[in-house]
CSV table of N, CA, C and O in Angstrom, one decimal:
chain,number,residue,atom,x,y,z
A,1130,MET,N,-81.1,-12.1,-60.3
A,1130,MET,CA,-80.4,-13.3,-59.6
A,1130,MET,C,-80.7,-14.8,-60.4
A,1130,MET,O,-81.1,-15.5,-59.5
A,1131,ASN,N,-78.8,-14.6,-60.7
A,1131,ASN,CA,-79.2,-16.1,-61.5
A,1131,ASN,C,-79.1,-17.5,-60.3
A,1131,ASN,O,-78.6,-17.3,-59.1
A,1132,ILE,N,-79.0,-18.8,-60.8
A,1132,ILE,CA,-78.5,-19.8,-60.5
A,1132,ILE,C,-77.3,-20.0,-59.1
A,1132,ILE,O,-77.5,-20.4,-58.7
A,1133,TYR,N,-76.5,-19.2,-60.7
A,1133,TYR,CA,-74.9,-19.8,-60.0
A,1133,TYR,C,-75.0,-18.9,-58.8
A,1133,TYR,O,-74.5,-18.8,-57.6
A,1134,GLU,N,-75.3,-17.7,-59.0
A,1134,GLU,CA,-75.5,-16.8,-57.8
A,1134,GLU,C,-75.5,-17.2,-56.3
A,1134,GLU,O,-75.8,-16.9,-55.1
A,1135,LYS,N,-77.0,-17.7,-56.7
A,1135,LYS,CA,-78.2,-18.1,-55.6
A,1135,LYS,C,-77.4,-19.5,-55.2
A,1135,LYS,O,-77.3,-19.5,-53.9
A,1136,LEU,N,-76.6,-20.2,-55.6
A,1136,LEU,CA,-76.4,-21.8,-55.3
A,1136,LEU,C,-74.8,-21.3,-54.2
A,1136,LEU,O,-74.6,-21.3,-53.1
A,1137,ARG,N,-74.1,-19.9,-54.7
A,1137,ARG,CA,-73.0,-18.8,-53.5
A,1137,ARG,C,-73.2,-18.4,-52.9
A,1137,ARG,O,-72.1,-18.8,-51.8
A,1138,GLN,N,-74.7,-17.9,-53.0
A,1138,GLN,CA,-74.8,-17.3,-51.7
A,1138,GLN,C,-75.5,-17.8,-50.1
A,1138,GLN,O,-74.8,-17.9,-49.4
A,1139,TYR,N,-76.2,-19.2,-51.0
A,1139,TYR,CA,-76.4,-20.3,-50.0
A,1139,TYR,C,-75.2,-20.5,-49.5
A,1139,TYR,O,-75.2,-20.5,-48.5
A,1140,PHE,N,-74.0,-21.2,-50.1
A,1140,PHE,CA,-73.4,-22.0,-49.5
A,1140,PHE,C,-72.1,-20.9,-48.7
A,1140,PHE,O,-71.7,-21.5,-48.0
A,1141,GLU,N,-71.7,-19.8,-49.4
A,1141,GLU,CA,-71.4,-18.7,-48.2
A,1141,GLU,C,-72.1,-18.3,-46.9
A,1141,GLU,O,-71.8,-18.9,-45.5
A,1142,ASN,N,-73.8,-18.3,-47.2
A,1142,ASN,CA,-74.5,-18.6,-45.9
A,1142,ASN,C,-73.9,-19.8,-44.3
A,1142,ASN,O,-73.6,-19.3,-43.4
A,1143,LEU,N,-74.1,-20.5,-45.4
A,1143,LEU,CA,-74.3,-22.0,-44.5
A,1143,LEU,C,-72.2,-22.1,-44.1
A,1143,LEU,O,-72.5,-22.6,-43.1
A,1144,ILE,N,-71.5,-21.7,-44.8
A,1144,ILE,CA,-70.1,-21.4,-44.1
A,1144,ILE,C,-70.4,-20.7,-43.3
A,1144,ILE,O,-69.6,-21.0,-42.3
A,1145,GLU,N,-71.1,-19.4,-43.3
A,1145,GLU,CA,-70.4,-18.3,-42.0
A,1145,GLU,C,-71.4,-18.8,-40.8
A,1145,GLU,O,-70.8,-19.1,-39.8
A,1146,GLU,N,-72.5,-19.6,-41.3
A,1146,GLU,CA,-73.4,-20.9,-40.3
A,1146,GLU,C,-72.8,-21.9,-39.2
A,1146,GLU,O,-73.0,-21.2,-38.4
A,1147,LYS,N,-71.6,-22.1,-40.4
A,1147,LYS,CA,-71.5,-23.0,-40.0
A,1147,LYS,C,-70.1,-22.7,-39.2
A,1147,LYS,O,-69.3,-23.6,-37.9
A,1148,ASN,N,-69.4,-21.6,-39.2
A,1148,ASN,CA,-68.2,-21.3,-38.9
A,1148,ASN,C,-67.2,-22.5,-39.0
A,1148,ASN,O,-66.4,-22.0,-38.3
A,1149,ILE,N,-66.9,-22.0,-40.6
A,1149,ILE,CA,-66.0,-22.8,-40.7
A,1149,ILE,C,-65.1,-21.7,-42.5
A,1149,ILE,O,-64.7,-22.5,-43.1
A,1150,GLN,N,-64.9,-20.6,-42.5
A,1150,GLN,CA,-64.6,-19.7,-42.8
A,1150,GLN,C,-62.9,-20.3,-42.9
A,1150,GLN,O,-62.0,-20.1,-43.9
A,1151,ASN,N,-62.1,-20.3,-41.7
A,1151,ASN,CA,-61.1,-20.8,-41.7
A,1151,ASN,C,-60.3,-22.5,-41.5
A,1151,ASN,O,-59.7,-22.6,-41.6
A,1152,ASP,N,-61.6,-23.2,-41.9
A,1152,ASP,CA,-61.2,-23.8,-41.5
A,1152,ASP,C,-60.7,-24.8,-43.4
A,1152,ASP,O,-60.6,-24.2,-44.3
A,1153,ASP,N,-58.9,-25.8,-43.2
A,1153,ASP,CA,-58.8,-26.2,-44.5
A,1153,ASP,C,-59.4,-27.5,-45.0
A,1153,ASP,O,-59.6,-28.1,-44.5
A,1154,ILE,N,-60.0,-27.8,-46.4
A,1154,ILE,CA,-61.1,-27.9,-46.4
A,1154,ILE,C,-60.9,-29.1,-47.4
A,1154,ILE,O,-60.4,-28.5,-48.2
A,1155,SER,N,-60.6,-30.6,-47.7
A,1155,SER,CA,-60.7,-31.7,-48.0
A,1155,SER,C,-60.9,-32.2,-48.7
A,1155,SER,O,-62.1,-32.9,-47.8
A,1156,ILE,N,-61.7,-32.4,-49.5
A,1156,ILE,CA,-62.8,-33.5,-50.0
A,1156,ILE,C,-61.6,-34.4,-51.3
A,1156,ILE,O,-61.1,-34.4,-52.1
A,1157,TYR,N,-61.8,-35.3,-50.4
A,1157,TYR,CA,-61.7,-36.8,-51.0
A,1157,TYR,C,-62.7,-38.1,-52.1
A,1157,TYR,O,-63.6,-37.8,-51.5
A,1158,ILE,N,-62.3,-37.8,-53.5
A,1158,ILE,CA,-63.1,-38.2,-54.4
A,1158,ILE,C,-62.9,-39.8,-55.3
A,1158,ILE,O,-61.7,-39.8,-55.7
A,1159,LYS,N,-63.4,-40.6,-55.1
A,1159,LYS,CA,-63.0,-42.0,-55.8
A,1159,LYS,C,-63.8,-42.2,-56.0
A,1159,LYS,O,-65.9,-42.9,-55.9
A,1160,ALA,N,-64.0,-43.7,-57.3
A,1160,ALA,CA,-64.9,-44.3,-57.1
A,1160,ALA,C,-64.5,-44.6,-57.1
A,1160,ALA,O,-63.6,-46.6,-57.0
A,1161,LEU,N,-66.0,-46.5,-56.8
A,1161,LEU,CA,-66.2,-47.7,-56.1
A,1161,LEU,C,-66.1,-48.1,-57.0
A,1161,LEU,O,-67.2,-48.3,-58.2
A,1162,ASP,N,-65.8,-49.6,-56.7
A,1162,ASP,CA,-65.7,-50.9,-58.0
A,1162,ASP,C,-67.4,-51.3,-57.9
A,1162,ASP,O,-68.3,-50.9,-56.3
A,1163,SER,N,-68.3,-51.7,-58.4
A,1163,SER,CA,-69.3,-52.2,-57.7
A,1163,SER,C,-69.5,-53.5,-57.0
A,1163,SER,O,-70.5,-53.4,-56.7
A,1164,LYS,N,-68.8,-54.0,-56.6
A,1164,LYS,CA,-68.5,-54.9,-55.5
A,1164,LYS,C,-69.1,-54.5,-54.4
A,1164,LYS,O,-70.0,-54.3,-53.4
A,1165,GLN,N,-68.2,-53.1,-54.4
A,1165,GLN,CA,-68.2,-52.1,-53.1
A,1165,GLN,C,-69.9,-51.1,-53.6
A,1165,GLN,O,-70.0,-51.0,-52.3
A,1166,ALA,N,-70.2,-51.1,-54.1
A,1166,ALA,CA,-71.3,-49.8,-54.3
A,1166,ALA,C,-72.5,-51.0,-54.3
A,1166,ALA,O,-73.2,-50.9,-53.2
A,1167,ILE,N,-73.1,-51.7,-54.6
A,1167,ILE,CA,-74.0,-52.2,-54.7
A,1167,ILE,C,-74.0,-54.2,-54.4
A,1167,ILE,O,-74.9,-54.9,-54.2
A,1168,GLY,N,-72.7,-54.3,-53.6
A,1168,GLY,CA,-72.8,-55.9,-53.0
A,1168,GLY,C,-72.7,-56.9,-55.1
A,1168,GLY,O,-72.4,-56.9,-56.3
A,1169,LYS,N,-73.4,-58.0,-54.4
A,1169,LYS,CA,-73.9,-59.3,-55.1
A,1169,LYS,C,-74.8,-59.3,-55.9
A,1169,LYS,O,-75.7,-59.9,-55.2
A,1170,PRO,N,-76.1,-58.4,-56.6
A,1170,PRO,CA,-77.0,-58.2,-57.2
A,1170,PRO,C,-77.6,-59.9,-58.1
A,1170,PRO,O,-76.5,-59.9,-58.1
A,1171,LYS,N,-78.6,-60.0,-57.7
A,1171,LYS,CA,-78.7,-61.1,-57.8
A,1171,LYS,C,-79.6,-60.9,-59.9
A,1171,LYS,O,-78.8,-61.4,-60.4
A,1172,ARG,N,-79.9,-59.8,-60.0
A,1172,ARG,CA,-80.0,-59.0,-61.5
A,1172,ARG,C,-78.9,-58.5,-61.9
A,1172,ARG,O,-77.7,-57.7,-61.0
A,1173,GLN,N,-78.3,-59.1,-63.5
A,1173,GLN,CA,-77.1,-59.0,-63.5
A,1173,GLN,C,-76.9,-57.8,-64.7
A,1173,GLN,O,-76.3,-57.4,-65.2
A,1174,ASP,N,-78.2,-56.5,-64.7
A,1174,ASP,CA,-78.6,-56.1,-65.9
A,1174,ASP,C,-78.2,-54.1,-64.9
A,1174,ASP,O,-79.1,-53.4,-65.8
A,1175,TYR,N,-77.5,-54.1,-64.2
A,1175,TYR,CA,-77.2,-52.6,-63.4
A,1175,TYR,C,-76.4,-51.8,-64.4
A,1175,TYR,O,-75.4,-52.7,-64.9
A,1176,PRO,N,-76.6,-50.4,-65.0
A,1176,PRO,CA,-75.7,-50.2,-65.8
A,1176,PRO,C,-74.3,-50.7,-64.8
A,1176,PRO,O,-73.4,-49.9,-65.9
A,1177,LEU,N,-74.2,-50.2,-63.5
A,1177,LEU,CA,-73.5,-50.1,-62.3
A,1177,LEU,C,-72.8,-51.8,-63.5
A,1177,LEU,O,-71.0,-51.8,-62.8
A,1178,LEU,N,-73.0,-52.6,-62.9
A,1178,LEU,CA,-72.4,-53.9,-63.3
A,1178,LEU,C,-71.6,-53.5,-65.4
A,1178,LEU,O,-70.7,-54.9,-64.8
A,1179,ASN,N,-72.4,-53.3,-65.5
A,1179,ASN,CA,-71.8,-53.6,-67.7
A,1179,ASN,C,-70.6,-52.3,-67.3
A,1179,ASN,O,-70.4,-52.4,-68.9
A,1180,GLY,N,-70.1,-51.4,-66.7
A,1180,GLY,CA,-69.3,-50.5,-66.5
A,1180,GLY,C,-69.5,-49.4,-67.4
A,1180,GLY,O,-69.1,-48.2,-67.9
A,1181,LYS,N,-70.9,-49.4,-67.6
A,1181,LYS,CA,-71.2,-48.0,-67.9
A,1181,LYS,C,-71.5,-46.9,-67.3
A,1181,LYS,O,-71.7,-45.2,-67.5
A,1182,GLU,N,-71.7,-47.6,-65.5
A,1182,GLU,CA,-72.2,-46.3,-64.8
A,1182,GLU,C,-70.5,-46.2,-63.8
A,1182,GLU,O,-70.3,-47.7,-63.8
A,1183,VAL,N,-70.3,-45.5,-62.7
A,1183,VAL,CA,-69.5,-46.0,-61.6
A,1183,VAL,C,-70.5,-44.8,-60.3
A,1183,VAL,O,-71.1,-44.7,-60.7
A,1184,LEU,N,-70.0,-45.4,-59.1
A,1184,LEU,CA,-70.6,-45.2,-57.5
A,1184,LEU,C,-69.2,-44.1,-57.7
A,1184,LEU,O,-68.3,-44.8,-57.1
A,1185,LEU,N,-69.5,-43.1,-57.4
A,1185,LEU,CA,-68.4,-41.9,-56.6
A,1185,LEU,C,-68.8,-41.9,-55.3
A,1185,LEU,O,-69.9,-42.0,-54.8
A,1186,GLU,N,-67.5,-41.4,-54.6
A,1186,GLU,CA,-67.7,-41.4,-53.5
A,1186,GLU,C,-67.3,-39.8,-53.0
A,1186,GLU,O,-65.6,-40.3,-53.2
A,1187,ALA,N,-66.9,-39.3,-52.0
A,1187,ALA,CA,-66.4,-38.3,-51.6
A,1187,ALA,C,-66.8,-38.2,-50.3
A,1187,ALA,O,-67.6,-38.4,-49.5
A,1188,ASN,N,-65.3,-37.9,-49.2
A,1188,ASN,CA,-65.8,-38.4,-47.5
A,1188,ASN,C,-64.4,-36.8,-47.2
A,1188,ASN,O,-63.7,-36.0,-48.3
A,1189,TYR,N,-65.8,-35.5,-46.4
A,1189,TYR,CA,-65.4,-34.2,-45.6
A,1189,TYR,C,-65.5,-35.2,-44.9
A,1189,TYR,O,-66.6,-35.4,-44.0
A,1190,LYS,N,-64.2,-34.6,-43.6
A,1190,LYS,CA,-64.5,-35.1,-42.1
A,1190,LYS,C,-64.9,-36.4,-42.3
A,1190,LYS,O,-65.9,-36.4,-41.1
A,1191,ASN,N,-64.5,-37.8,-42.4
A,1191,ASN,CA,-65.4,-38.7,-42.1
A,1191,ASN,C,-67.4,-38.8,-43.1
A,1191,ASN,O,-67.7,-39.6,-42.1
A,1192,SER,N,-67.5,-37.9,-42.8
A,1192,SER,CA,-68.6,-37.8,-43.7
A,1192,SER,C,-68.7,-38.2,-45.1
A,1192,SER,O,-68.3,-38.2,-45.7
A,1193,LEU,N,-69.8,-38.8,-45.3
A,1193,LEU,CA,-69.8,-39.6,-47.0
A,1193,LEU,C,-70.7,-39.4,-47.4
A,1193,LEU,O,-71.3,-39.1,-47.0
A,1194,GLY,N,-70.9,-39.2,-48.9
A,1194,GLY,CA,-72.1,-38.3,-50.1
A,1194,GLY,C,-71.3,-39.6,-50.8
A,1194,GLY,O,-69.9,-39.7,-51.3
A,1195,GLN,N,-72.2,-40.1,-51.7
A,1195,GLN,CA,-72.6,-41.1,-52.9
A,1195,GLN,C,-73.7,-40.8,-54.1
A,1195,GLN,O,-74.2,-39.6,-53.9
A,1196,ALA,N,-72.7,-40.7,-55.6
A,1196,ALA,CA,-73.4,-40.1,-56.0
A,1196,ALA,C,-72.9,-41.5,-57.6
A,1196,ALA,O,-71.7,-41.3,-57.9
A,1197,PHE,N,-74.4,-41.6,-58.6
A,1197,PHE,CA,-73.7,-42.3,-59.4
A,1197,PHE,C,-73.4,-41.5,-61.1
A,1197,PHE,O,-73.6,-39.9,-61.5
A,1198,THR,N,-72.3,-42.0,-61.6
A,1198,THR,CA,-72.1,-40.8,-63.1
A,1198,THR,C,-71.5,-41.4,-64.1
A,1198,THR,O,-71.6,-43.3,-63.7
A,1199,SER,N,-71.6,-41.5,-65.0
A,1199,SER,CA,-70.9,-42.1,-66.3
A,1199,SER,C,-69.1,-41.5,-66.3
A,1199,SER,O,-68.3,-42.1,-66.7
A,1200,ALA,N,-68.9,-40.6,-65.4
A,1200,ALA,CA,-67.7,-40.2,-65.6
A,1200,ALA,C,-67.2,-40.6,-64.4
A,1200,ALA,O,-67.0,-40.5,-63.2
A,1201,ARG,N,-65.5,-41.3,-64.2
A,1201,ARG,CA,-64.2,-41.9,-63.5
A,1201,ARG,C,-63.6,-41.2,-63.5
A,1201,ARG,O,-62.9,-40.3,-64.2
A,1202,ILE,N,-63.7,-41.3,-61.8
A,1202,ILE,CA,-62.9,-39.7,-61.5
A,1202,ILE,C,-62.3,-40.4,-60.1
A,1202,ILE,O,-62.6,-40.8,-59.2
A,1203,SER,N,-60.6,-40.4,-59.9
A,1203,SER,CA,-60.2,-40.4,-58.5
A,1203,SER,C,-59.6,-38.6,-58.5
A,1203,SER,O,-58.8,-38.2,-58.7
A,1204,VAL,N,-59.6,-38.0,-56.9
A,1204,VAL,CA,-59.2,-36.7,-56.5
A,1204,VAL,C,-59.3,-36.3,-54.9
A,1204,VAL,O,-60.6,-36.7,-54.6
A,1205,SER,N,-58.5,-35.3,-55.7
A,1205,SER,CA,-58.3,-34.5,-53.7
A,1205,SER,C,-58.1,-33.1,-53.8
A,1205,SER,O,-58.1,-32.6,-54.8
A,1206,LEU,N,-59.8,-33.1,-53.7
A,1206,LEU,CA,-59.6,-31.3,-53.9
A,1206,LEU,C,-59.8,-30.6,-52.4
A,1206,LEU,O,-59.9,-31.1,-51.1
A,1207,LYS,N,-58.8,-29.3,-52.6
A,1207,LYS,CA,-58.6,-28.3,-51.0
A,1207,LYS,C,-60.1,-27.3,-52.0
A,1207,LYS,O,-59.9,-26.9,-53.3
A,1208,LEU,N,-61.4,-27.0,-51.5
A,1208,LEU,CA,-61.7,-25.3,-50.9
A,1208,LEU,C,-61.6,-24.7,-50.8
A,1208,LEU,O,-60.8,-24.6,-49.3
A,1209,GLN,N,-62.3,-23.1,-50.9
A,1209,GLN,CA,-61.3,-22.3,-50.6
A,1209,GLN,C,-62.4,-21.2,-50.5
A,1209,GLN,O,-63.3,-20.8,-51.6
A,1210,VAL,N,-62.7,-20.5,-49.9
A,1210,VAL,CA,-63.3,-19.7,-49.5
A,1210,VAL,C,-62.4,-18.0,-49.6
A,1210,VAL,O,-62.3,-18.1,-49.1
A,1211,TYR,N,-63.6,-17.4,-51.3
A,1211,TYR,CA,-63.6,-16.1,-51.1
A,1211,TYR,C,-64.2,-15.4,-50.1
A,1211,TYR,O,-64.9,-14.4,-49.5
């Protein structure tokens, strides 16, 4: 079993365990500006401040997750369980 099959199985089990198979799952992703992400730090050499990185924030049922990336994106996704 390759890594993608393992991940798929993991998430299928998690969806079943949490009983969300029939939920309408929407995830909203947006890029935060540097002030929203880290405020006004004393140091100014962070990649986030010079535009090389952004902090993405995903919102699912009012639970937030963040990730640093060089890809700027704002999107709304609907997930389906097969």
